[in-house]
Structures are given as structure tokens and as C-alpha cells.
Short mmCIF file of C-alpha atoms (C1' of nucleotides) in Angstrom, two decimals:
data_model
loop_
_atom_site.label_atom_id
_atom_site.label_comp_id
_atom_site.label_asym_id
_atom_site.label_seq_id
_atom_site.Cartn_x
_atom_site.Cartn_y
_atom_site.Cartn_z
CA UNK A 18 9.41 14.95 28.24
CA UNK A 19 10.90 11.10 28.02
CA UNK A 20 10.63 11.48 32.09
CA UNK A 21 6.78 10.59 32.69
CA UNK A 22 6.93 8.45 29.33
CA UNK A 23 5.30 4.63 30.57
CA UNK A 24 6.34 2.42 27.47
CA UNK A 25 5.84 3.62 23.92
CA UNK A 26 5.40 0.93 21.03
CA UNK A 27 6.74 1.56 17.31
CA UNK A 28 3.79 2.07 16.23
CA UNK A 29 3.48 5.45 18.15
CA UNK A 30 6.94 6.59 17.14
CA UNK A 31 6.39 5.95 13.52
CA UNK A 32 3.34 8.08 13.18
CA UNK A 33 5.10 11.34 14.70
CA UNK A 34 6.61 12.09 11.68
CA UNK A 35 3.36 11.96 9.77
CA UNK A 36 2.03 14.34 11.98
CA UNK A 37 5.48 16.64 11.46
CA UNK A 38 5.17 16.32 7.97
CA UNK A 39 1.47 17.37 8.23
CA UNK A 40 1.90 20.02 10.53
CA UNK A 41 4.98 21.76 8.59
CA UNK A 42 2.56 22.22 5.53
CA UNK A 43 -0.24 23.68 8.05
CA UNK A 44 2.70 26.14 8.71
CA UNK A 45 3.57 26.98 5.35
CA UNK A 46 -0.07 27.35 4.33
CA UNK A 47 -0.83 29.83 7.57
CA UNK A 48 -2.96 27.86 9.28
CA UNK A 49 -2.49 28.41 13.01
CA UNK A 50 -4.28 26.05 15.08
CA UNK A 51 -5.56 22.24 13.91
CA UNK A 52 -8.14 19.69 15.76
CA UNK A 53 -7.42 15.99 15.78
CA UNK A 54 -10.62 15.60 13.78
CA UNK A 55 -9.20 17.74 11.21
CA UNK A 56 -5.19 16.05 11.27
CA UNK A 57 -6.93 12.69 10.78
CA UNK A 58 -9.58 13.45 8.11
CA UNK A 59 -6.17 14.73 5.94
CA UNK A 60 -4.25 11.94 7.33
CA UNK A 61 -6.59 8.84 7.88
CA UNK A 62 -6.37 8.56 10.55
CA UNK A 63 -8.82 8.46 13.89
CA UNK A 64 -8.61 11.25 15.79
CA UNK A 65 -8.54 9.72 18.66
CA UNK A 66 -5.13 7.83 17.84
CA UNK A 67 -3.69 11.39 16.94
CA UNK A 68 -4.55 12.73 20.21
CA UNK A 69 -3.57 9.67 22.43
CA UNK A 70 -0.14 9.47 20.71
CA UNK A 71 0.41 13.00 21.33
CA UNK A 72 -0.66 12.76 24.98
CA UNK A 73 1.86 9.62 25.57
CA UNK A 74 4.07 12.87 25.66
CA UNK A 75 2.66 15.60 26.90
CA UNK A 76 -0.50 18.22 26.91
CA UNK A 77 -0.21 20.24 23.67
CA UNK A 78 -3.70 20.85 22.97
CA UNK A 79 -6.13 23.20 24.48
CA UNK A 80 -9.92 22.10 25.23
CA UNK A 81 -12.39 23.42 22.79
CA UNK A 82 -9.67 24.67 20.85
CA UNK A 83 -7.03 22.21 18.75
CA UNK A 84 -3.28 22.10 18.83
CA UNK A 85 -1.59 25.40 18.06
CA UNK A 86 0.66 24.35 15.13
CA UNK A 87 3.88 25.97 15.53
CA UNK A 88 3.89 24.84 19.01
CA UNK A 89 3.06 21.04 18.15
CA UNK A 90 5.65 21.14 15.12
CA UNK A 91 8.57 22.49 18.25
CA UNK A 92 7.14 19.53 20.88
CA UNK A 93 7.29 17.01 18.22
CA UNK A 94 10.63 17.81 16.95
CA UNK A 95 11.76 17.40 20.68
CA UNK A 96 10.31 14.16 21.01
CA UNK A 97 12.01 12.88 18.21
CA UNK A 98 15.04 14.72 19.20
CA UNK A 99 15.13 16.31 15.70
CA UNK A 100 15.75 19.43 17.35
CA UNK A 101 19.70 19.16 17.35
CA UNK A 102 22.13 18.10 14.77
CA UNK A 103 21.83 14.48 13.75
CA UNK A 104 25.30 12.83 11.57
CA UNK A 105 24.44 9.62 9.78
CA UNK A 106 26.99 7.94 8.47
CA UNK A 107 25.43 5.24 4.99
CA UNK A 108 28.05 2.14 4.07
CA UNK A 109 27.65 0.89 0.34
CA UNK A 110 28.12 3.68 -2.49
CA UNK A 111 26.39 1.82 -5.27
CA UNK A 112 23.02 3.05 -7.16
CA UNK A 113 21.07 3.43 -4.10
CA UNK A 114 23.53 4.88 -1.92
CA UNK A 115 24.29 7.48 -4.18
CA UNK A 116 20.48 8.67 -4.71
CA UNK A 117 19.95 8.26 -0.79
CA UNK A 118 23.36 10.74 -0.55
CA UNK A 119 21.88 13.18 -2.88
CA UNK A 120 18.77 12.81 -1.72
CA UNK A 121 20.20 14.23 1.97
CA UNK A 122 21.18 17.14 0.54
CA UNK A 123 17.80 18.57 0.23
CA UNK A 124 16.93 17.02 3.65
CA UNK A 125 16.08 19.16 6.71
CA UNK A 126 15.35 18.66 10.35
CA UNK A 127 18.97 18.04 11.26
CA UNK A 128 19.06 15.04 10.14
CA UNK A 129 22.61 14.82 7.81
CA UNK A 130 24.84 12.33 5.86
CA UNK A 131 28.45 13.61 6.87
CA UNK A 132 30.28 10.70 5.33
CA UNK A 133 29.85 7.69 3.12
CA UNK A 134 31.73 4.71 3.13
CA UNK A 135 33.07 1.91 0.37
CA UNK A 136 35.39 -0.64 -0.41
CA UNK A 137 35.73 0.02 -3.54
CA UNK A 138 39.03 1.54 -4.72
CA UNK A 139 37.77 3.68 -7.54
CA UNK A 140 35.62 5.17 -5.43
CA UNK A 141 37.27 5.94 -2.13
CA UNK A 142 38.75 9.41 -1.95
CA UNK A 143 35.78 10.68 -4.16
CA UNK A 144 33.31 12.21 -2.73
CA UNK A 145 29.40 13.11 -3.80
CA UNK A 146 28.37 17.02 -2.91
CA UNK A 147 30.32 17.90 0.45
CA UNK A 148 30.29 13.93 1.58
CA UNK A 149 33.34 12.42 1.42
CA UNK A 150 33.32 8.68 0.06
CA UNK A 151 35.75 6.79 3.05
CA UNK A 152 37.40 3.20 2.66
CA UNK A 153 35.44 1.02 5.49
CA UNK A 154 38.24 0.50 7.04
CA UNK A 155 38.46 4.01 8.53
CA UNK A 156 34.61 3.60 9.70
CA UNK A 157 35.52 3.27 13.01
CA UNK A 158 37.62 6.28 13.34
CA UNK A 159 35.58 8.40 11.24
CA UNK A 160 32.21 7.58 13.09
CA UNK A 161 34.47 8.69 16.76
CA UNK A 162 35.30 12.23 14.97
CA UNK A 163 31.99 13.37 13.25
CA UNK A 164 30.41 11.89 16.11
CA UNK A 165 28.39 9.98 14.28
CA UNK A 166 25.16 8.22 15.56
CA UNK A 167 22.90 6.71 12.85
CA UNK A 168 24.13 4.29 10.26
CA UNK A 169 22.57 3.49 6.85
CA UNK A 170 23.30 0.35 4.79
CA UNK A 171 22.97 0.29 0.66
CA UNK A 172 25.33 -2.58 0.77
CA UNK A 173 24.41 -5.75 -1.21
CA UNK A 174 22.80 -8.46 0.68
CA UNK A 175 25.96 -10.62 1.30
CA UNK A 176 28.11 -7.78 2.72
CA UNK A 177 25.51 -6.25 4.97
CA UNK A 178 26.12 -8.61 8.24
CA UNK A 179 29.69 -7.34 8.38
CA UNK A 180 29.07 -4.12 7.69
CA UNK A 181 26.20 -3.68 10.31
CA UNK A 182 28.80 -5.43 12.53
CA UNK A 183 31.28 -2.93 12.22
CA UNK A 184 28.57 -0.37 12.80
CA UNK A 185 28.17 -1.31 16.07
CA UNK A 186 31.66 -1.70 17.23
CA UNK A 187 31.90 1.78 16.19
CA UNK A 188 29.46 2.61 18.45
CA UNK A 189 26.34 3.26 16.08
CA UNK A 190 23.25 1.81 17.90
CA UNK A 191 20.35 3.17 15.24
CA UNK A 192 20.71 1.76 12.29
CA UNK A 193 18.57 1.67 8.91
CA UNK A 194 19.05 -1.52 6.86
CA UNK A 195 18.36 -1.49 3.05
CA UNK A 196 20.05 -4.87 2.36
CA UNK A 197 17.94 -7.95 1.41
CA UNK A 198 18.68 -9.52 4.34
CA UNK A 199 17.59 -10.71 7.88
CA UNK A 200 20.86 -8.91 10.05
CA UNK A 201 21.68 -9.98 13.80
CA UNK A 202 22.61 -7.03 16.29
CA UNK A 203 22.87 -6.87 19.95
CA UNK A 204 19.32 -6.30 21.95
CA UNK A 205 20.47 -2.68 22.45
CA UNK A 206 20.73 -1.67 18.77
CA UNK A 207 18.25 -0.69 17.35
CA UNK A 208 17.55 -2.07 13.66
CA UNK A 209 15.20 -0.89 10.41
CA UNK A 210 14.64 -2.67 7.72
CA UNK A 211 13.62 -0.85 4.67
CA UNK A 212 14.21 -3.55 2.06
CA UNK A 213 12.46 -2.50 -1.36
CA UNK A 214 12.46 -5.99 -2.53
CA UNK A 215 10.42 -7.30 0.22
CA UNK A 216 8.17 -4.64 -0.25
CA UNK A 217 6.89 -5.37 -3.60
CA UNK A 218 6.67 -8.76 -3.14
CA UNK A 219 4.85 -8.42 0.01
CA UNK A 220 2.68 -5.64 -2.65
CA UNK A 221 2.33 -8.36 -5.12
CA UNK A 222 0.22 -10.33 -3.02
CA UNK A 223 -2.88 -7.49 -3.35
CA UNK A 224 -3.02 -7.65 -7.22
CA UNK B 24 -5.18 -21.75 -1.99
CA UNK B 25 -6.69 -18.03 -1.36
CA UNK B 26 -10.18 -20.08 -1.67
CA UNK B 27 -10.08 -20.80 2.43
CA UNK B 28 -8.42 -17.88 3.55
CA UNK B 29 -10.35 -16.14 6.11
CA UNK B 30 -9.16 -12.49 6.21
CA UNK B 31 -5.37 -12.37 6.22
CA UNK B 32 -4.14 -9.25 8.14
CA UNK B 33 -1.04 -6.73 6.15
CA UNK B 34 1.30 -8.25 9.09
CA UNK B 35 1.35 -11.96 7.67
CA UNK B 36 1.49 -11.15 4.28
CA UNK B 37 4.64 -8.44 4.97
CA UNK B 38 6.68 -11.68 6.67
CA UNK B 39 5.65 -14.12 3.72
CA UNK B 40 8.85 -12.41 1.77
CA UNK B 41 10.97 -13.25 4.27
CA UNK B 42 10.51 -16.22 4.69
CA UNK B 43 10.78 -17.12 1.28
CA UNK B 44 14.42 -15.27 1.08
CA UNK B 45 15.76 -17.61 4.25
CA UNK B 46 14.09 -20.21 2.12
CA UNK B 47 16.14 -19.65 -1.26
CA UNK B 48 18.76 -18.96 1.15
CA UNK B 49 18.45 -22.43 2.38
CA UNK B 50 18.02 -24.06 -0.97
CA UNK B 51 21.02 -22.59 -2.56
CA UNK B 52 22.95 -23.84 0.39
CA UNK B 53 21.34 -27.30 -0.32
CA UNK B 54 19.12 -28.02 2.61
CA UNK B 55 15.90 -29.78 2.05
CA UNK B 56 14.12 -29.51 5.13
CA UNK B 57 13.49 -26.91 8.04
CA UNK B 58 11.42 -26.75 11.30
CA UNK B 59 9.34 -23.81 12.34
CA UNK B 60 12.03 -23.41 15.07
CA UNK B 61 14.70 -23.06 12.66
CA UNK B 62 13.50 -20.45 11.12
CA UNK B 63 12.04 -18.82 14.11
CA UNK B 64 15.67 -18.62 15.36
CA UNK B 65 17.47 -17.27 11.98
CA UNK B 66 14.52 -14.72 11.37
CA UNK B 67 14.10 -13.64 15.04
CA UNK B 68 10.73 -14.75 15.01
CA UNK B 69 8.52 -17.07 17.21
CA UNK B 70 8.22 -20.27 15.68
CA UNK B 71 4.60 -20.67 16.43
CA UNK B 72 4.09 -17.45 14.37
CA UNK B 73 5.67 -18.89 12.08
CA UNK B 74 3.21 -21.81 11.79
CA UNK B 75 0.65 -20.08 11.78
CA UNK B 76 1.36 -17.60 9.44
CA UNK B 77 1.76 -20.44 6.58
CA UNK B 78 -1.43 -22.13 8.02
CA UNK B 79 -3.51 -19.31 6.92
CA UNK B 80 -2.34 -20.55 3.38
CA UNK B 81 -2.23 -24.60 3.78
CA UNK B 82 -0.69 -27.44 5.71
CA UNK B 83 2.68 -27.13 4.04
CA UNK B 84 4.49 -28.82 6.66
CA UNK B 85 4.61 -32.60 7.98
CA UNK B 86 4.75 -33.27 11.54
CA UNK B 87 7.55 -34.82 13.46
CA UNK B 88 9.82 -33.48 10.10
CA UNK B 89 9.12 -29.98 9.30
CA UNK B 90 8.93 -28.09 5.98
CA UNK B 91 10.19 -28.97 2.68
CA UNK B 92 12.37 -26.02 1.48
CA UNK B 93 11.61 -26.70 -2.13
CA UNK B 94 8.23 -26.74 -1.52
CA UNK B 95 7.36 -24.60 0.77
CA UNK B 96 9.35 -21.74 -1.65
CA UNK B 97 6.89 -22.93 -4.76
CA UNK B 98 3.70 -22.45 -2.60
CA UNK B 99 4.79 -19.17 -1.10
CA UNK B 100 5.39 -17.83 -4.51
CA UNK B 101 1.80 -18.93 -5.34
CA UNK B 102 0.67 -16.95 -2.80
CA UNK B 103 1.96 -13.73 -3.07
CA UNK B 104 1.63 -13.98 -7.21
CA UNK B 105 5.37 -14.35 -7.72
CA UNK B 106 4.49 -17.16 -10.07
CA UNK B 107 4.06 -15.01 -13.25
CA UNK B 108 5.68 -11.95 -14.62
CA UNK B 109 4.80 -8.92 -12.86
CA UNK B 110 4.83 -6.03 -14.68
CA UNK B 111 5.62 -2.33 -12.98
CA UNK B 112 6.01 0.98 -13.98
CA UNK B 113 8.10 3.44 -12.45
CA UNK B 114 7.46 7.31 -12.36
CA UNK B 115 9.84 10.15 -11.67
CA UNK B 116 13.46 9.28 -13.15
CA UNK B 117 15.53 11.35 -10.75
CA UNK B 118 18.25 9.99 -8.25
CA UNK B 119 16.06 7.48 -6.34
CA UNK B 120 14.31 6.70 -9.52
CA UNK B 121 16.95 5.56 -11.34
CA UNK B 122 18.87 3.90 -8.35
CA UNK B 123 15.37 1.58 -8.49
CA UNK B 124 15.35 1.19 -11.88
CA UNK B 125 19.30 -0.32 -12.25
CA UNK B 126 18.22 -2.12 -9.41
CA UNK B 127 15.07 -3.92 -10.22
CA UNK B 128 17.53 -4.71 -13.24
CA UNK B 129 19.10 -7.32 -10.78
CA UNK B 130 15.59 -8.37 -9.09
CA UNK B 131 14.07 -11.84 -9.67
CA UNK B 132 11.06 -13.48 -9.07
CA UNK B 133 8.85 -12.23 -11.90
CA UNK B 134 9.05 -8.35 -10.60
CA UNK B 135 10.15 -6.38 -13.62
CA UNK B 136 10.08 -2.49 -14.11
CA UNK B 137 9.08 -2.29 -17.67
CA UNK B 138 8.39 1.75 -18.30
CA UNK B 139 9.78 4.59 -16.95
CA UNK B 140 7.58 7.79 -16.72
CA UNK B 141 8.56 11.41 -16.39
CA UNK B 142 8.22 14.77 -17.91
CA UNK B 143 11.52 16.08 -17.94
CA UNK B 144 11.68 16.76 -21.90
CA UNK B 145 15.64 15.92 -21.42
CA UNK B 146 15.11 12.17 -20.00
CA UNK B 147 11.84 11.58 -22.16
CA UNK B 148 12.87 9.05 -25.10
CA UNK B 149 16.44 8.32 -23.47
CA UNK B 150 16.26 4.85 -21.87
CA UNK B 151 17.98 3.15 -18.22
CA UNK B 152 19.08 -0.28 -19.44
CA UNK B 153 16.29 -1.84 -21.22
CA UNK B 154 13.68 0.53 -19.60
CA UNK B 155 12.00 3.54 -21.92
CA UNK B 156 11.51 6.76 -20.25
CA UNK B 157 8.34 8.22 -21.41
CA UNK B 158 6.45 11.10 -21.13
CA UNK B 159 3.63 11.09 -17.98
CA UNK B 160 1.18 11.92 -20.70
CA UNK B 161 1.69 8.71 -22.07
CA UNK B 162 1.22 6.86 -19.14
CA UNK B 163 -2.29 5.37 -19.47
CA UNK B 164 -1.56 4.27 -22.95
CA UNK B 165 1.51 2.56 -22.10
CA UNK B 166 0.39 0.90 -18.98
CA UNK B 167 -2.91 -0.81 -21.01
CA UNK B 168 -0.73 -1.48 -23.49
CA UNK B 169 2.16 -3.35 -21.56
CA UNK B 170 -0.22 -4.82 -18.98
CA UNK B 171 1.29 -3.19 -16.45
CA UNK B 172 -0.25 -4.19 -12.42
CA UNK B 173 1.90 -2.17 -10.64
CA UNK B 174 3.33 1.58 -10.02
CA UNK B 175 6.06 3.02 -7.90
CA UNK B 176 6.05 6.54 -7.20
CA UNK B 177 9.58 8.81 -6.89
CA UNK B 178 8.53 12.27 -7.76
CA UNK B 179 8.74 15.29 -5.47
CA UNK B 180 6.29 15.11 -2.82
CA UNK B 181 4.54 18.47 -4.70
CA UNK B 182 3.90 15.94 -7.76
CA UNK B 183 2.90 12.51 -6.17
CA UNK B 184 -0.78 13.41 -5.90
CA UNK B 185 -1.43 13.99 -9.32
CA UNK B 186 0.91 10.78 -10.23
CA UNK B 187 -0.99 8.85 -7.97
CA UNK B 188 -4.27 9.76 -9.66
CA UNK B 189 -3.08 9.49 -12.76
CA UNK B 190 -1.63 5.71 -11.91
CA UNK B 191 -5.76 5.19 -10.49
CA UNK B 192 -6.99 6.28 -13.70
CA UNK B 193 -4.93 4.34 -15.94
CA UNK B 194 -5.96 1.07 -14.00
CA UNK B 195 -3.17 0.62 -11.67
CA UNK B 196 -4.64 -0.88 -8.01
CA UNK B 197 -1.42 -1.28 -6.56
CA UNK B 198 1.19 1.73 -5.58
CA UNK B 199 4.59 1.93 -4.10
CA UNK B 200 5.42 5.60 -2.60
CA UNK B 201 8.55 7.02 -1.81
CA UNK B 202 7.48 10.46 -1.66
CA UNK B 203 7.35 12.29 1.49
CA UNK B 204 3.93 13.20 1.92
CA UNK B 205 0.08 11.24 2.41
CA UNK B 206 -2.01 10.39 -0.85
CA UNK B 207 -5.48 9.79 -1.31
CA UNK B 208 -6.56 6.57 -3.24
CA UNK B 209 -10.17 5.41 -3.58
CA UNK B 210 -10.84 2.52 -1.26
CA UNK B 211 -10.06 -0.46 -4.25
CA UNK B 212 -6.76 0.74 -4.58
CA UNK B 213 -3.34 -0.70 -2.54
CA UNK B 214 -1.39 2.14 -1.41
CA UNK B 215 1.94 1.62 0.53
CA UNK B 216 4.23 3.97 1.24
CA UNK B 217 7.78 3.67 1.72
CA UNK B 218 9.27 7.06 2.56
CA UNK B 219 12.57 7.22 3.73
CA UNK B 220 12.78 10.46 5.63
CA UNK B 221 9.90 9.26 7.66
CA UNK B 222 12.15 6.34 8.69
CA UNK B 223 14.95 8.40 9.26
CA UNK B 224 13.21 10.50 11.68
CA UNK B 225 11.15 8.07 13.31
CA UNK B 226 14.41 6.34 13.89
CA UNK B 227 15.80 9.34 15.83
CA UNK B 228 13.80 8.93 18.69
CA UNK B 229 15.54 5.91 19.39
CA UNK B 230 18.85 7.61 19.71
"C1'" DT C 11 -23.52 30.59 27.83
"C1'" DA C 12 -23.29 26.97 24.08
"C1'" DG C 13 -20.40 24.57 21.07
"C1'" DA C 14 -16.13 22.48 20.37
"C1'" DT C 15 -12.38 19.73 21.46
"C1'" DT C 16 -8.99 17.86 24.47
"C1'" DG C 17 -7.04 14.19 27.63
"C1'" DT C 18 -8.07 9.84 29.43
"C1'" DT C 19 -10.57 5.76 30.84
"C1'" DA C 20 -13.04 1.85 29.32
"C1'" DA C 21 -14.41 -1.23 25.60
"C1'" DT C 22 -13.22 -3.44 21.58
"C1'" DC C 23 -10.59 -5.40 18.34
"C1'" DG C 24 -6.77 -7.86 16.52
"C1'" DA C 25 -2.30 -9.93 16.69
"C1'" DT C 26 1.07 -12.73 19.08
"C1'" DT C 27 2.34 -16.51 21.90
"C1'" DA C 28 1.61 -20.79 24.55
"C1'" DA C 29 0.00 -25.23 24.82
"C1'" DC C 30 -1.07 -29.63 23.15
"C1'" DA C 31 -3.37 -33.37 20.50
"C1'" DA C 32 -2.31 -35.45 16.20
"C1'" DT C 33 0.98 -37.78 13.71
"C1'" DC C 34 5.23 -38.38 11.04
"C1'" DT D 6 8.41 -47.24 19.51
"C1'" DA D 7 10.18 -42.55 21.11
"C1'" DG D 8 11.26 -38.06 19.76
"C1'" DA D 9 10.12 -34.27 16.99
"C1'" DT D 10 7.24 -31.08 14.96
"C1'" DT D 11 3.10 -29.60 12.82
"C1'" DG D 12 -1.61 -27.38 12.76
"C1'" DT D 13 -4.81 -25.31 15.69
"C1'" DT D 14 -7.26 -23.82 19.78
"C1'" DA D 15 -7.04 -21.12 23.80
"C1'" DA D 16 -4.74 -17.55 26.49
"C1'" DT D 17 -2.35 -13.46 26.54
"C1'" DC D 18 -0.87 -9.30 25.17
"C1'" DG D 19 -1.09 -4.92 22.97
"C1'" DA D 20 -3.06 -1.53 19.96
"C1'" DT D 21 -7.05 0.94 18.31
"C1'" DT D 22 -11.38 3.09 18.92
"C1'" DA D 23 -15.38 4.88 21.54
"C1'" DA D 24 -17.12 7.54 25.01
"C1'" DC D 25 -17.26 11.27 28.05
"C1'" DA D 26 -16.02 14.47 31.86
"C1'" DA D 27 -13.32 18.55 31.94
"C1'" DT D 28 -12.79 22.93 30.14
"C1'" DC D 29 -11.59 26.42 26.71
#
DNA sequence: TAGATTGTTAATCGATTAACAATC
DNA sequence: TAGATTGTTAATCGATTAACAATC
């Protein structure tokens, strides 16, 4: 699939879960088969978008026909390599942590929390559902035996360049940042933000 | 100020919060003055973006010195309405709800969670620090009567549509969504969503 | 067959970056 | 003054949308 890919831009990537999403409720509901017309009247999007992103990767539609959904749900789960097991490990069990933990629990698509990771004392050697709440000094070892890939920070802002630092000598090159802050990684890690606070005040602007 | 604006695109007004973070950054560290290259190299950003970004806005800057921190962080609060109190209501009280909630508890600049909605008859009438829960059928009554601008949205994916409407009825123009799945507003209304799993498996790909 | 819809090329639109005169 | 840096125009780059031949 990734083998006749040219270049694909964020943008792209970020709208395949949409479709996923989309798609997996088309399943539930029975519905077999779906046009791009009909994907982006539910999704607002243009159709044309929907069926250039999908053809970045592939032919999955049939002329005259639509995209058979089950089949569209398995080639985009590929793509986004949801279709094996994925172990994240999140840094920083405060408030947020703690409701993104729980949160994982009802999570599918392979995509699991298999250990958290604090500094705090009264906290370490707890552990929320089956995740086990690690000092961060063990992040390195722990993130070598679960072979973990992804990394998710619910530090506070002024911790969060050390911790995304010790991410990465780990070995963790996907990493999704909920700390206030602007962090520096290497060019071959690959950063989110997903600050709430800039969010709203970037929101507050459209009042 | 928003007189002379032309037609400022999502993209510029999504930076303006950072920039104003680096800012308070640099004011608490007690530096007056910074260049468009400055911050272009802290931020990862090109400085001439940079410029121009804040020249949709004003001339802030003087040439052959740069940008007066104090300054600049006054008229960027101007612009994205961080100058008065903000008021927002919050619906769904479960994990991610509440980890918001004690959160925004700790957030400044004029952004202040002031109801909590949900219709849990177990959480209605309890209360997260200074925050109410009330029932959802309450909800358009309490937001007229608090002046409230602004909703975030942490129900079940299954619920958010009706929230959402009912948020549209009650007055609110500008929504926050967490849950997984796409809503329908009418065309006035500022919808963003914010949903993590999205992130999460958008973020895959790049493994 | 006729109608529908894809995959893809071309056209358009918009956002980012470079360049530089103005000027502190 | 000389060096630095803005504000802004022009150039470039990239993403979205329209159009249509291919074909189910």
C-alpha cells in the first residue's frame, strides 16, 4: 500500500479516521456500499476530497457503484496500520491523565494504554483498571518490554520538555502532547499537540 | 482592530495562542522586547509568518527593534476576546468532563467554566469545585441566565447531537467537541472538534 | 442500454515563504 | 550612520475543487 504512496500531507492522514468512524456506523446500521457524494453530504465534506484521499492509497471503489463498506473500513485500518496491536504508553497521572486512561478502556482499533507513568510517590505502584501507574524513571525499560511505540503527555506545562525527552531516548517517535507548551524533538519524531487551552482561546476569537 | 481585517483564515487565528503563551513566557522571565526571528526560532515557525500573521491585526512592531512583549500580549488578548470574562459551560460530567472542569479551575485569561450539565440524577445538584452540576433540562435557563458564550461537549458520542442542538437553541454560537463522532450546526454557529481518538489514530499512520 | 460513480487531470483557491523598501 | 527588523508585496508552494473520460 505505502509502496506507490508519492507524498501525503497531514491533512490527508487526519481525515481517514473520519471516514473510519463514518464507515463503522454504515456497518453497524447494514448499509453495504456508500458513494463519496453520500460520505461527504454526512460528513461535509466534498466528495471529491473523499475520493482523492482514498485514491492517494489505492482503488477501493467500483465505477457506477460506491465503496463497499466493509472492504473500505479493512483498507483504511491498514493504512493507518490500526490493523495490529498498538501500546501507548501516557506520562503525567493527574486529572487528565486519569480520564484519558479510563477513557482507553472503552477504546478499540488496537490502539491501547499498557502503562502510565508518574513521579509522584503516592501514586506509583497504583495502578487505574489493568494499567499499572510506573515511576518515570523505569520509562525507559518499561517502553523496551511492552514494546511500546506511542507516547502521550498529561504532564503540566513545565515538566513536559523532559518528559517528551525521555520519550524519545526510549525510543518513542509518535508522540501526542497535551501540555501547554511549544516542545522541541528531533526531525524524525513525530509530534501532536492537542493543547485544550489553546483551543478555546483560539475559539474565543469567533464569539 | 477587527475594523480592517480582511478575512482572517482558522490557521492565523489557531497560532495567535501561541504566540501569546511564548509571550507571557517571555514576560515572566522579564524580557521586554522580541524579533519576529526570535520567536520564529522558539515556536518552530517562519518568522515572516510570523509578521504577517500579527499584521492582519496592526503594526504592533517597530522596525530595526522588534515587538514589545508587554504590548504585543495586551493587543493579542484584544483580539481573540481574552480581555473580558468568558463564560463556558460544560456538558457531560464523566471522566474527561471532570478532568476539564478541575482543570479550567487552574486556567487564566478570562476562560471560566461556570455550569456543569448532565443528567445523571446521581451528579445533578453535587458540585466540582465551585462549578454546579445541573440537570441538561436546565440548560437554556442557566446559560441566559449566567451569560454563558461558550459550550464544551464530553458526552458519549450517541448523546452529542442532541447536546449540540440543545447548546444552538439555548444561544450558544461557539462549541468545543470531544466526542467521537461529526455534528451538524447551522451555518452561524462555531463548531470545533477536538476528539482524541481521532488523533490517536491519525497518529498511527506515522508509526 | 442509460444512469451512476469512480479515479484522475486540470483549474482554482488559499496559505506559506521570500524579498525588500521603509525606518527605527 | 550602519545594522536590524518590520510591514507588505510578489513568488512559490500546496491543498481543494471541478470536470470528465472510463466503466460498472
Amino acid at each position: 500500500m505505502q509502496s506507490k504512496t508519492p507524498k501525503i500531507s497531514e491533512a490527508v492522514v487526519r481525515r481517514l479516521p473520519i471516514y473510519l468512524r463514518y464507515l463503522q456506523h454504515l456497518f453497524d446500521m447494514n448499509i453495504r456500499t456508500v458513494s463519496s457524494h453520500e460520505l461527504g453530504q454526512k460528513l461535509d465534506m466534498n466528495p471529491a476530497q473523499i475520493r482523492k484521499d482514498l485514491a492517494y492509497f489505492g482503488e477501493f471503489g467500483r465505477k457506477g457503484i460506491g465503496y463497499e463498506v466493509i472492504y473500505l473500513i479493512e483498507k483504511i485500518k491498514q493504512i493507518l496500520k490500526l490493523d495490529r496491536t498498538i501500546r501507548v504508553a501516557l506520562v503525567g497521572a493527574g486529572h487528565l491523565g486519569i480520564a484519558i486512561s479510563n477513557y482507553n478502556q472503552y477504546l478499540k482499533e488496537n490502539l491501547t494504554i499498557t502503562a502510565i507513568f508518574d513521579t509522584d510517590p503516592k501514586k506509583v505502584g497504583t495502578s487505574i483498571g489493568a494499567m499499572n501507574i510506573y515511576h518515570l524513571d523505569e520509562l525507559s525499560a518499561i517502553v523496551a518490554k511492552q514494546e511500546i511505540e506511542m507516547g502521550i503527555i498529561t504532564v503540566p506545562a513545565f515538566a513536559a520538555q523532559e518528559v517528551v525527552n525521555k520519550l524519545v531516548a526510549a525510543g518513542v517517535r509518535t508522540i501526542l502532547n497535551f501540555a501547554p507548551v511549544t516542545l522541541k524533538v528531533p526531525a524524525n519524531v513525530h509530534l501532536r499537540n492537542a493543547d485544550l487551552t489553546t483551543e478555546l482561546q483560539s475559539l474565543a476569537y469567533y464569539l
